[in-house]
Amino acid sequence: MAGKGYAWVVSWLRLSPAAVDAVLASGLFMATVAALRGPIGHDPALLLPLHAALVLPLVWRRRAPMTVFCCVAGAAFVQWVCDVRIPTDVTLLLALYAVAAYSTRRRTLLAFAMLEFGVLLATLRWSVHDRGTGTFVSLSAMATAAMVLGLNMRSRRDRLAALEDRAVRLERERDQQAQLAVAGERARIAREMHDIVTHNLSVMVALADGAAFAQRQSPERAAGAMRQVSATGRQAITDMRRFLGVLRADEPDALRHPMPGIGRLPALVEQVRAAGLPTRLSMTGDPAPVPAAAQLTVYRLVQEALTNTLKHAGASARAEVRIGCAPEEVTVTVTDDGAGAVSVPDPARRAGHGLHGMRERAAVYGGRLTAGPLPGGGWQVAAVLTLTTPEEL
């Protein structure tokens, strides 16, 4: 029980600097009164007020250090005038320490000069004939030590405050970086979802239109087109669930599909052909050394470009996809002849969010992407992805 009480007292004193100063002043007052019991008993009207004036101002040493020092110095000067020698003058060192620790350097030097002047006066009155030089040097050394200790304490406190401020700023920067990472991840998810949903919906719309057109004349072709619509929709759901990380245990088929890459381009082209856009694919080089993330970027670029072709090139257009794989870079070119489109291509129709997302994907690999109408009609999307890192370059 006593241990808990002591711990509570210590905790209270740590949390209250004013209480610590009050306890210090009170303890010093009682200790010095006991030491001066004899002299105070002979002349209590003079010594007791001087003693209190030297000790009690220390209660406010943190809140008003210079004022406390001036009060203590004034009491010491009255003591000098009255020619009274008491050991309570040690409070001058405590007051100087407080000025050095809690006030400015200019005030610290001023207080030190005042104390040195007081040391000189005390030496001249009480020790000029009895080792005066030694007394002056020793008292000056104590004053210097008190000032240096106070300055060191203030430097340590300022350093701790700077470290705390730095920690706060680092934590704030960490939170900002986390927010930027979240924003970047959201943008990446938005691009992926845009590619998945837009492409598959465009294919499904084209297949549904073809099925409706062939329903009476060729029911078998209409049924095949609707089966392709169903398969495309299932594939879109699978890609979305896999990308968002919400696959369930009862969907093992989704787990068997890797993230799309260059190897999935023939299937993508076949899907576009089934939607009614004749498309030719040509690949050069070995895609195996290309990183998986870069292959996903290539797949998404081709997917987005073919989706735009389905939507804007016209019913009788043809498309061509060319992929070139090299150790240093991958080139992607998607062109269409735009045979069924209007005679003058409208760049605004194709310069939507998809094109912006394609440029961002290419920029991730330090590459470049160009998109625009061809001189003889049609549209071309060309991208170059750099596979080497800056260190390797």
mmCIF file of C-alpha atoms in Angstrom:
data_model
loop_
_atom_site.group_PDB
_atom_site.id
_atom_site.type_symbol
_atom_site.label_atom_id
_atom_site.label_comp_id
_atom_site.label_asym_id
_atom_site.label_seq_id
_atom_site.Cartn_x
_atom_site.Cartn_y
_atom_site.Cartn_z
ATOM 1 C CA MET A 1 0.000 0.000 0.000
ATOM 2 C CA ALA A 2 2.837 2.347 0.928
ATOM 3 C CA GLY A 3 4.554 1.516 -2.378
ATOM 4 C CA LYS A 4 1.428 2.506 -4.310
ATOM 5 C CA GLY A 5 1.222 5.769 -2.369
ATOM 6 C CA TYR A 6 4.860 6.562 -3.133
ATOM 7 C CA ALA A 7 4.339 5.764 -6.819
ATOM 8 C CA TRP A 8 1.304 8.061 -6.894
ATOM 9 C CA VAL A 9 3.264 10.875 -5.266
ATOM 10 C CA VAL A 10 6.135 10.433 -7.730
ATOM 11 C CA SER A 11 3.726 10.387 -10.663
ATOM 12 C CA TRP A 12 1.994 13.525 -9.392
ATOM 13 C CA LEU A 13 5.268 15.317 -8.906
ATOM 14 C CA ARG A 14 6.416 14.373 -12.436
ATOM 15 C CA LEU A 15 3.210 15.660 -13.931
ATOM 16 C CA SER A 16 3.347 18.963 -11.997
ATOM 17 C CA PRO A 17 6.600 20.960 -12.336
ATOM 18 C CA ALA A 18 5.122 23.720 -10.165
ATOM 19 C CA ALA A 19 4.599 21.206 -7.376
ATOM 20 C CA VAL A 20 8.202 20.053 -7.719
ATOM 21 C CA ASP A 21 9.407 23.655 -7.375
ATOM 22 C CA ALA A 22 7.169 24.219 -4.360
ATOM 23 C CA VAL A 23 8.491 21.082 -2.653
ATOM 24 C CA LEU A 24 12.077 22.120 -3.472
ATOM 25 C CA ALA A 25 11.620 25.623 -2.046
ATOM 26 C CA SER A 26 9.838 24.340 1.048
ATOM 27 C CA GLY A 27 12.473 21.694 1.725
ATOM 28 C CA LEU A 28 15.297 24.138 1.204
ATOM 29 C CA PHE A 29 13.582 26.657 3.482
ATOM 30 C CA MET A 30 13.130 24.153 6.304
ATOM 31 C CA ALA A 31 16.664 22.765 5.950
ATOM 32 C CA THR A 32 18.307 26.183 6.019
ATOM 33 C CA VAL A 33 16.103 27.360 8.900
ATOM 34 C CA ALA A 34 17.324 24.403 10.924
ATOM 35 C CA ALA A 35 20.913 25.287 10.055
ATOM 36 C CA LEU A 36 20.338 28.956 11.007
ATOM 37 C CA ARG A 37 18.403 28.301 14.199
ATOM 38 C CA GLY A 38 21.079 29.983 16.294
ATOM 39 C CA PRO A 39 21.578 33.214 14.268
ATOM 40 C CA ILE A 40 17.844 33.610 13.610
ATOM 41 C CA GLY A 41 17.164 33.235 17.323
ATOM 42 C CA HIS A 42 19.402 36.212 18.039
ATOM 43 C CA ASP A 43 17.851 38.522 15.391
ATOM 44 C CA PRO A 44 14.681 36.953 13.935
ATOM 45 C CA ALA A 45 13.231 40.272 12.751
ATOM 46 C CA LEU A 46 16.013 40.642 10.173
ATOM 47 C CA LEU A 47 17.275 37.154 9.356
ATOM 48 C CA LEU A 48 13.942 35.357 8.957
ATOM 49 C CA PRO A 49 12.557 37.782 6.293
ATOM 50 C CA LEU A 50 15.900 37.710 4.458
ATOM 51 C CA HIS A 51 15.911 33.950 4.595
ATOM 52 C CA ALA A 52 12.360 33.748 3.225
ATOM 53 C CA ALA A 53 13.124 36.313 0.482
ATOM 54 C CA LEU A 54 16.100 34.215 -0.645
ATOM 55 C CA VAL A 55 14.276 30.868 -0.722
ATOM 56 C CA LEU A 56 10.555 31.279 -1.363
ATOM 57 C CA PRO A 57 10.782 32.931 -4.842
ATOM 58 C CA LEU A 58 12.184 29.631 -6.141
ATOM 59 C CA VAL A 59 8.582 28.365 -6.285
ATOM 60 C CA TRP A 60 8.179 30.388 -9.527
ATOM 61 C CA ARG A 61 11.612 29.686 -10.978
ATOM 62 C CA ARG A 62 10.226 27.955 -14.121
ATOM 63 C CA ARG A 63 7.406 30.387 -14.850
ATOM 64 C CA ALA A 64 9.374 33.641 -14.320
ATOM 65 C CA PRO A 65 13.073 32.763 -13.998
ATOM 66 C CA MET A 66 14.451 36.282 -14.518
ATOM 67 C CA THR A 67 12.004 37.832 -12.073
ATOM 68 C CA VAL A 68 12.859 35.191 -9.473
ATOM 69 C CA PHE A 69 16.558 35.834 -9.965
ATOM 70 C CA CYS A 70 16.089 39.590 -9.536
ATOM 71 C CA CYS A 71 14.105 39.011 -6.322
ATOM 72 C CA VAL A 72 16.741 36.692 -4.911
ATOM 73 C CA ALA A 73 19.553 39.043 -5.996
ATOM 74 C CA GLY A 74 17.729 41.988 -4.379
ATOM 75 C CA ALA A 75 17.397 40.064 -1.113
ATOM 76 C CA ALA A 76 21.099 39.167 -1.293
ATOM 77 C CA PHE A 77 21.981 42.838 -1.851
ATOM 78 C CA VAL A 78 19.947 43.818 1.244
ATOM 79 C CA GLN A 79 21.816 41.105 3.127
ATOM 80 C CA TRP A 80 25.128 42.620 1.934
ATOM 81 C CA VAL A 81 24.075 46.106 2.962
ATOM 82 C CA CYS A 82 23.084 44.831 6.423
ATOM 83 C CA ASP A 83 26.404 42.981 6.644
ATOM 84 C CA VAL A 84 24.706 39.632 7.365
ATOM 85 C CA ARG A 85 26.368 36.394 6.290
ATOM 86 C CA ILE A 86 24.057 33.366 5.908
ATOM 87 C CA PRO A 87 24.554 30.217 3.758
ATOM 88 C CA THR A 88 21.136 30.700 2.137
ATOM 89 C CA ASP A 89 22.947 32.655 -0.587
ATOM 90 C CA VAL A 90 23.256 29.319 -2.388
ATOM 91 C CA THR A 91 19.779 30.074 -3.772
ATOM 92 C CA LEU A 92 21.475 32.566 -6.101
ATOM 93 C CA LEU A 93 23.062 29.617 -7.911
ATOM 94 C CA LEU A 94 19.675 27.895 -8.205
ATOM 95 C CA ALA A 95 18.113 31.084 -9.541
ATOM 96 C CA LEU A 96 20.933 31.503 -12.097
ATOM 97 C CA TYR A 97 20.475 27.870 -13.163
ATOM 98 C CA ALA A 98 16.753 28.539 -13.698
ATOM 99 C CA VAL A 99 17.495 31.588 -15.873
ATOM 100 C CA ALA A 100 19.959 29.606 -17.999
ATOM 101 C CA ALA A 101 17.577 26.659 -18.345
ATOM 102 C CA TYR A 102 14.290 28.482 -18.974
ATOM 103 C CA SER A 103 15.125 31.945 -20.318
ATOM 104 C CA THR A 104 17.043 33.461 -23.211
ATOM 105 C CA ARG A 105 20.807 33.560 -23.571
ATOM 106 C CA ARG A 106 20.861 37.349 -23.295
ATOM 107 C CA ARG A 107 19.086 37.233 -19.947
ATOM 108 C CA THR A 108 21.378 34.419 -18.864
ATOM 109 C CA LEU A 109 24.460 36.543 -19.526
ATOM 110 C CA LEU A 110 22.838 39.489 -17.755
ATOM 111 C CA ALA A 111 22.039 37.369 -14.696
ATOM 112 C CA PHE A 112 25.554 35.908 -14.697
ATOM 113 C CA ALA A 113 27.062 39.425 -14.815
ATOM 114 C CA MET A 114 24.850 40.519 -11.916
ATOM 115 C CA LEU A 115 25.891 37.478 -9.895
ATOM 116 C CA GLU A 116 29.555 38.086 -10.661
ATOM 117 C CA PHE A 117 29.148 41.667 -9.449
ATOM 118 C CA GLY A 118 27.602 40.314 -6.268
ATOM 119 C CA VAL A 119 30.480 37.867 -5.853
ATOM 120 C CA LEU A 120 32.904 40.776 -6.195
ATOM 121 C CA LEU A 121 31.029 42.812 -3.568
ATOM 122 C CA ALA A 122 30.901 39.850 -1.176
ATOM 123 C CA THR A 123 34.597 39.170 -1.652
ATOM 124 C CA LEU A 124 35.532 42.801 -1.060
ATOM 125 C CA ARG A 125 33.504 42.960 2.160
ATOM 126 C CA TRP A 126 34.083 39.592 3.731
ATOM 127 C CA SER A 127 37.240 38.056 2.240
ATOM 128 C CA VAL A 128 39.480 40.853 1.011
ATOM 129 C CA HIS A 129 42.065 40.215 3.755
ATOM 130 C CA ASP A 130 41.558 36.432 3.973
ATOM 131 C CA ARG A 131 42.350 34.666 0.708
ATOM 132 C CA GLY A 132 40.199 37.090 -1.295
ATOM 133 C CA THR A 133 41.400 35.916 -4.704
ATOM 134 C CA GLY A 134 40.733 32.264 -3.907
ATOM 135 C CA THR A 135 37.271 33.099 -2.618
ATOM 136 C CA PHE A 136 36.419 35.117 -5.733
ATOM 137 C CA VAL A 137 37.673 32.370 -8.047
ATOM 138 C CA SER A 138 35.809 29.615 -6.235
ATOM 139 C CA LEU A 139 32.528 31.561 -6.109
ATOM 140 C CA SER A 140 32.906 32.508 -9.771
ATOM 141 C CA ALA A 141 33.520 28.867 -10.652
ATOM 142 C CA MET A 142 30.315 27.844 -8.864
ATOM 143 C CA ALA A 143 28.364 30.559 -10.713
ATOM 144 C CA THR A 144 29.845 29.434 -14.027
ATOM 145 C CA ALA A 145 29.004 25.807 -13.270
ATOM 146 C CA ALA A 146 25.386 26.724 -12.447
ATOM 147 C CA MET A 147 25.070 28.653 -15.713
ATOM 148 C CA VAL A 148 26.631 25.857 -17.802
ATOM 149 C CA LEU A 149 24.370 23.238 -16.230
ATOM 150 C CA GLY A 150 21.333 25.370 -17.011
ATOM 151 C CA LEU A 151 22.428 25.918 -20.608
ATOM 152 C CA ASN A 152 23.035 22.187 -21.056
ATOM 153 C CA MET A 153 19.592 21.415 -19.677
ATOM 154 C CA ARG A 154 17.998 23.885 -22.074
ATOM 155 C CA SER A 155 19.953 22.439 -25.008
ATOM 156 C CA ARG A 156 18.873 18.939 -24.073
ATOM 157 C CA ARG A 157 15.255 20.043 -23.775
ATOM 158 C CA ASP A 158 15.409 21.815 -27.142
ATOM 159 C CA ARG A 159 16.976 18.750 -28.726
ATOM 160 C CA LEU A 160 14.238 16.516 -27.328
ATOM 161 C CA ALA A 161 11.609 18.957 -28.573
ATOM 162 C CA ALA A 162 13.214 18.919 -32.027
ATOM 163 C CA LEU A 163 13.244 15.123 -32.036
ATOM 164 C CA GLU A 164 9.592 15.014 -31.004
ATOM 165 C CA ASP A 165 8.715 17.513 -33.730
ATOM 166 C CA ARG A 166 10.662 15.464 -36.265
ATOM 167 C CA ALA A 167 8.861 12.305 -35.155
ATOM 168 C CA VAL A 168 5.519 14.068 -35.548
ATOM 169 C CA ARG A 169 6.475 15.316 -39.018
ATOM 170 C CA LEU A 170 7.687 11.869 -40.053
ATOM 171 C CA GLU A 171 4.457 10.328 -38.823
ATOM 172 C CA ARG A 172 2.484 12.944 -40.723
ATOM 173 C CA GLU A 173 4.538 12.289 -43.872
ATOM 174 C CA ARG A 174 4.028 8.553 -43.405
ATOM 175 C CA ASP A 175 0.265 9.104 -43.217
ATOM 176 C CA GLN A 176 0.411 11.282 -46.314
ATOM 177 C CA GLN A 177 2.410 8.636 -48.176
ATOM 178 C CA ALA A 178 -0.132 6.032 -47.106
ATOM 179 C CA GLN A 179 -2.951 8.239 -48.395
ATOM 180 C CA LEU A 180 -1.120 8.753 -51.685
ATOM 181 C CA ALA A 181 -0.569 4.998 -51.959
ATOM 182 C CA VAL A 182 -4.267 4.393 -51.331
ATOM 183 C CA ALA A 183 -5.179 6.983 -53.957
ATOM 184 C CA GLY A 184 -2.756 5.390 -56.425
ATOM 185 C CA GLU A 185 -4.150 1.943 -55.719
ATOM 186 C CA ARG A 186 -7.682 3.221 -56.219
ATOM 187 C CA ALA A 187 -6.680 4.728 -59.544
ATOM 188 C CA ARG A 188 -5.054 1.446 -60.570
ATOM 189 C CA ILE A 189 -8.166 -0.509 -59.591
ATOM 190 C CA ALA A 190 -10.304 1.971 -61.533
ATOM 191 C CA ARG A 191 -8.168 1.446 -64.650
ATOM 192 C CA GLU A 192 -8.305 -2.332 -64.323
ATOM 193 C CA MET A 193 -12.040 -2.339 -63.764
ATOM 194 C CA HIS A 194 -12.514 0.031 -66.689
ATOM 195 C CA ASP A 195 -10.573 -2.299 -68.980
ATOM 196 C CA ILE A 196 -12.356 -5.428 -67.784
ATOM 197 C CA VAL A 197 -15.896 -4.055 -67.812
ATOM 198 C CA THR A 198 -15.653 -1.895 -70.938
ATOM 199 C CA HIS A 199 -14.076 -4.581 -73.120
ATOM 200 C CA ASN A 200 -16.348 -7.399 -72.076
ATOM 201 C CA LEU A 201 -19.487 -5.287 -72.258
ATOM 202 C CA SER A 202 -18.506 -4.065 -75.722
ATOM 203 C CA VAL A 203 -18.003 -7.660 -76.882
ATOM 204 C CA MET A 204 -21.285 -8.742 -75.303
ATOM 205 C CA VAL A 205 -23.204 -5.866 -76.961
ATOM 206 C CA ALA A 206 -21.708 -6.697 -80.356
ATOM 207 C CA LEU A 207 -22.543 -10.392 -79.952
ATOM 208 C CA ALA A 208 -26.070 -9.615 -78.758
ATOM 209 C CA ASP A 209 -26.664 -7.341 -81.770
ATOM 210 C CA GLY A 210 -25.408 -10.075 -84.099
ATOM 211 C CA ALA A 211 -27.618 -12.676 -82.417
ATOM 212 C CA ALA A 212 -30.677 -10.434 -82.755
ATOM 213 C CA PHE A 213 -29.901 -9.858 -86.432
ATOM 214 C CA ALA A 214 -29.386 -13.592 -87.167
ATOM 215 C CA GLN A 215 -32.219 -14.879 -84.991
ATOM 216 C CA ARG A 216 -34.704 -15.538 -87.812
ATOM 217 C CA GLN A 217 -32.376 -16.396 -90.670
ATOM 218 C CA SER A 218 -29.776 -18.447 -88.730
ATOM 219 C CA PRO A 219 -30.994 -19.575 -85.294
ATOM 220 C CA GLU A 220 -27.886 -21.708 -84.767
ATOM 221 C CA ARG A 221 -25.571 -18.747 -85.244
ATOM 222 C CA ALA A 222 -27.737 -16.681 -82.910
ATOM 223 C CA ALA A 223 -27.568 -19.390 -80.270
ATOM 224 C CA GLY A 224 -23.797 -19.611 -80.642
ATOM 225 C CA ALA A 225 -23.510 -15.859 -80.268
ATOM 226 C CA MET A 226 -25.586 -15.944 -77.085
ATOM 227 C CA ARG A 227 -23.428 -18.754 -75.704
ATOM 228 C CA GLN A 228 -20.434 -16.539 -76.411
ATOM 229 C CA VAL A 229 -22.187 -13.697 -74.577
ATOM 230 C CA SER A 230 -22.665 -15.981 -71.590
ATOM 231 C CA ALA A 231 -19.026 -17.108 -71.629
ATOM 232 C CA THR A 232 -17.797 -13.518 -71.945
ATOM 233 C CA GLY A 233 -19.946 -12.437 -69.002
ATOM 234 C CA ARG A 234 -18.666 -15.280 -66.843
ATOM 235 C CA GLN A 235 -15.088 -14.426 -67.767
ATOM 236 C CA ALA A 236 -15.696 -10.779 -66.846
ATOM 237 C CA ILE A 237 -17.090 -11.786 -63.443
ATOM 238 C CA THR A 238 -14.127 -14.095 -62.873
ATOM 239 C CA ASP A 239 -11.624 -11.357 -63.727
ATOM 240 C CA MET A 240 -13.372 -8.870 -61.469
ATOM 241 C CA ARG A 241 -13.510 -11.233 -58.513
ATOM 242 C CA ARG A 242 -9.913 -12.304 -58.939
ATOM 243 C CA PHE A 243 -8.712 -8.723 -59.249
ATOM 244 C CA LEU A 244 -10.646 -7.502 -56.208
ATOM 245 C CA GLY A 245 -9.498 -10.438 -54.093
ATOM 246 C CA VAL A 246 -12.967 -11.668 -53.127
ATOM 247 C CA LEU A 247 -12.837 -15.167 -54.608
ATOM 248 C CA ARG A 248 -14.794 -17.751 -52.667
ATOM 249 C CA ALA A 249 -13.916 -21.330 -51.900
ATOM 250 C CA ASP A 250 -16.867 -22.550 -53.984
ATOM 251 C CA GLU A 251 -15.384 -20.989 -57.140
ATOM 252 C CA PRO A 252 -12.302 -23.106 -57.837
ATOM 253 C CA ASP A 253 -12.463 -22.438 -61.536
ATOM 254 C CA ALA A 254 -11.587 -18.785 -60.968
ATOM 255 C CA LEU A 255 -8.477 -19.750 -59.079
ATOM 256 C CA ARG A 256 -7.139 -21.665 -62.061
ATOM 257 C CA HIS A 257 -7.045 -18.570 -64.293
ATOM 258 C CA PRO A 258 -3.778 -16.631 -64.073
ATOM 259 C CA MET A 259 -3.633 -12.905 -64.581
ATOM 260 C CA PRO A 260 -3.833 -12.241 -68.337
ATOM 261 C CA GLY A 261 -0.599 -11.754 -70.218
ATOM 262 C CA ILE A 262 0.814 -11.945 -73.707
ATOM 263 C CA GLY A 263 -0.074 -15.637 -73.874
ATOM 264 C CA ARG A 264 -3.762 -14.733 -73.548
ATOM 265 C CA LEU A 265 -3.726 -12.390 -76.538
ATOM 266 C CA PRO A 266 -4.785 -15.094 -79.075
ATOM 267 C CA ALA A 267 -7.870 -15.810 -76.966
ATOM 268 C CA LEU A 268 -8.578 -12.083 -76.722
ATOM 269 C CA VAL A 269 -8.279 -11.682 -80.473
ATOM 270 C CA GLU A 270 -10.546 -14.681 -81.029
ATOM 271 C CA GLN A 271 -13.099 -13.118 -78.699
ATOM 272 C CA VAL A 272 -13.002 -9.892 -80.693
ATOM 273 C CA ARG A 273 -13.381 -11.837 -83.936
ATOM 274 C CA ALA A 274 -16.449 -13.544 -82.513
ATOM 275 C CA ALA A 275 -17.867 -10.094 -81.733
ATOM 276 C CA GLY A 276 -17.656 -9.230 -85.449
ATOM 277 C CA LEU A 277 -14.307 -7.449 -85.809
ATOM 278 C CA PRO A 278 -11.855 -9.293 -88.096
ATOM 279 C CA THR A 279 -8.551 -9.055 -86.250
ATOM 280 C CA ARG A 280 -5.087 -10.358 -87.089
ATOM 281 C CA LEU A 281 -2.377 -10.971 -84.473
ATOM 282 C CA SER A 282 1.350 -11.117 -85.145
ATOM 283 C CA MET A 283 4.063 -11.538 -82.491
ATOM 284 C CA THR A 284 7.835 -11.436 -82.807
ATOM 285 C CA GLY A 285 10.410 -12.285 -80.166
ATOM 286 C CA ASP A 286 10.162 -14.418 -77.060
ATOM 287 C CA PRO A 287 7.604 -13.175 -74.506
ATOM 288 C CA ALA A 288 8.843 -15.516 -71.747
ATOM 289 C CA PRO A 289 11.466 -13.113 -70.266
ATOM 290 C CA VAL A 290 8.919 -10.275 -70.089
ATOM 291 C CA PRO A 291 7.836 -9.723 -66.460
ATOM 292 C CA ALA A 292 4.295 -10.700 -65.535
ATOM 293 C CA ALA A 293 3.324 -7.123 -64.677
ATOM 294 C CA ALA A 294 4.567 -5.896 -68.049
ATOM 295 C CA GLN A 295 2.655 -8.688 -69.791
ATOM 296 C CA LEU A 296 -0.497 -7.603 -67.966
ATOM 297 C CA THR A 297 0.110 -4.042 -69.184
ATOM 298 C CA VAL A 298 0.502 -5.262 -72.775
ATOM 299 C CA TYR A 299 -2.706 -7.263 -72.491
ATOM 300 C CA ARG A 300 -4.642 -4.298 -71.119
ATOM 301 C CA LEU A 301 -3.314 -1.960 -73.804
ATOM 302 C CA VAL A 302 -4.399 -4.329 -76.567
ATOM 303 C CA GLN A 303 -7.725 -4.955 -74.850
ATOM 304 C CA GLU A 304 -8.498 -1.245 -74.525
ATOM 305 C CA ALA A 305 -7.421 -0.487 -78.096
ATOM 306 C CA LEU A 306 -9.591 -3.290 -79.532
ATOM 307 C CA THR A 307 -12.507 -2.176 -77.359
ATOM 308 C CA ASN A 308 -12.250 1.327 -78.810
ATOM 309 C CA THR A 309 -12.080 -0.178 -82.291
ATOM 310 C CA LEU A 310 -15.260 -2.169 -81.654
ATOM 311 C CA LYS A 311 -17.061 0.946 -80.505
ATOM 312 C CA HIS A 312 -15.821 3.493 -83.063
ATOM 313 C CA ALA A 313 -14.294 1.882 -86.161
ATOM 314 C CA GLY A 314 -17.513 0.777 -87.815
ATOM 315 C CA ALA A 315 -19.152 -2.497 -88.872
ATOM 316 C CA SER A 316 -16.818 -3.383 -91.757
ATOM 317 C CA ALA A 317 -13.528 -2.377 -90.159
ATOM 318 C CA ARG A 318 -10.532 -4.653 -89.740
ATOM 319 C CA ALA A 319 -7.879 -4.547 -87.022
ATOM 320 C CA GLU A 320 -4.311 -5.724 -86.691
ATOM 321 C CA VAL A 321 -2.289 -6.282 -83.496
ATOM 322 C CA ARG A 322 1.500 -6.446 -83.631
ATOM 323 C CA ILE A 323 3.620 -7.348 -80.588
ATOM 324 C CA GLY A 324 7.408 -7.165 -80.567
ATOM 325 C CA CYS A 325 9.329 -8.626 -77.605
ATOM 326 C CA ALA A 326 12.980 -7.772 -77.015
ATOM 327 C CA PRO A 327 15.219 -7.959 -73.931
ATOM 328 C CA GLU A 328 15.104 -4.179 -73.464
ATOM 329 C CA GLU A 329 11.567 -3.290 -74.523
ATOM 330 C CA VAL A 330 8.180 -4.452 -75.740
ATOM 331 C CA THR A 331 6.403 -2.701 -78.610
ATOM 332 C CA VAL A 332 2.636 -2.781 -79.027
ATOM 333 C CA THR A 333 0.842 -1.559 -82.155
ATOM 334 C CA VAL A 334 -2.906 -1.805 -82.765
ATOM 335 C CA THR A 335 -4.298 -0.405 -86.024
ATOM 336 C CA ASP A 336 -7.640 -0.468 -87.763
ATOM 337 C CA ASP A 337 -8.663 0.674 -91.230
ATOM 338 C CA GLY A 338 -11.813 2.380 -90.011
ATOM 339 C CA ALA A 339 -13.592 1.306 -93.184
ATOM 340 C CA GLY A 340 -17.037 1.626 -91.686
ATOM 341 C CA ALA A 341 -16.461 4.832 -89.747
ATOM 342 C CA VAL A 342 -17.145 8.361 -90.837
ATOM 343 C CA SER A 343 -14.786 9.730 -93.439
ATOM 344 C CA VAL A 344 -13.138 12.207 -91.067
ATOM 345 C CA PRO A 345 -12.122 10.552 -87.813
ATOM 346 C CA ASP A 346 -13.180 12.372 -84.668
ATOM 347 C CA PRO A 347 -10.346 12.220 -82.129
ATOM 348 C CA ALA A 348 -12.636 13.383 -79.330
ATOM 349 C CA ARG A 349 -14.657 10.184 -79.628
ATOM 350 C CA ARG A 350 -11.637 8.113 -78.684
ATOM 351 C CA ALA A 351 -9.839 10.477 -76.273
ATOM 352 C CA GLY A 352 -11.749 9.433 -73.164
ATOM 353 C CA HIS A 353 -10.633 8.011 -69.839
ATOM 354 C CA GLY A 354 -9.468 4.810 -71.527
ATOM 355 C CA LEU A 355 -6.759 6.572 -73.530
ATOM 356 C CA HIS A 356 -5.605 8.433 -70.418
ATOM 357 C CA GLY A 357 -5.380 5.143 -68.520
ATOM 358 C CA MET A 358 -3.379 3.596 -71.352
ATOM 359 C CA ARG A 359 -0.851 6.428 -71.185
ATOM 360 C CA GLU A 360 -0.530 5.957 -67.424
ATOM 361 C CA ARG A 361 0.103 2.240 -67.871
ATOM 362 C CA ALA A 362 2.843 2.908 -70.397
ATOM 363 C CA ALA A 363 4.394 5.596 -68.180
ATOM 364 C CA VAL A 364 4.807 3.072 -65.351
ATOM 365 C CA TYR A 365 7.487 1.379 -67.469
ATOM 366 C CA GLY A 366 9.064 4.627 -68.590
ATOM 367 C CA GLY A 367 7.466 4.104 -71.974
ATOM 368 C CA ARG A 368 5.460 6.256 -74.324
ATOM 369 C CA LEU A 369 2.110 5.840 -76.033
ATOM 370 C CA THR A 370 0.756 7.570 -79.100
ATOM 371 C CA ALA A 371 -2.763 7.358 -80.463
ATOM 372 C CA GLY A 372 -4.332 9.097 -83.410
ATOM 373 C CA PRO A 373 -5.833 8.823 -86.898
ATOM 374 C CA LEU A 374 -3.836 7.453 -89.801
ATOM 375 C CA PRO A 375 -3.296 9.509 -92.990
ATOM 376 C CA GLY A 376 -5.161 7.030 -95.176
ATOM 377 C CA GLY A 377 -8.007 6.509 -92.707
ATOM 378 C CA GLY A 378 -8.320 4.430 -89.598
ATOM 379 C CA TRP A 379 -6.708 4.670 -86.186
ATOM 380 C CA GLN A 380 -3.458 3.540 -84.595
ATOM 381 C CA VAL A 381 -2.335 3.022 -81.005
ATOM 382 C CA ALA A 382 1.396 2.476 -80.521
ATOM 383 C CA ALA A 383 3.246 1.952 -77.244
ATOM 384 C CA VAL A 384 6.798 1.112 -76.197
ATOM 385 C CA LEU A 385 7.437 -0.361 -72.735
ATOM 386 C CA THR A 386 10.975 -0.169 -71.349
ATOM 387 C CA LEU A 387 11.935 -3.303 -69.442
ATOM 388 C CA THR A 388 15.372 -2.235 -68.178
ATOM 389 C CA THR A 389 15.694 -0.372 -64.869
ATOM 390 C CA PRO A 390 17.488 2.998 -64.585
ATOM 391 C CA GLU A 391 20.424 1.280 -62.882
ATOM 392 C CA GLU A 392 20.833 -1.074 -65.805
ATOM 393 C CA LEU A 393 20.715 1.793 -68.253
#
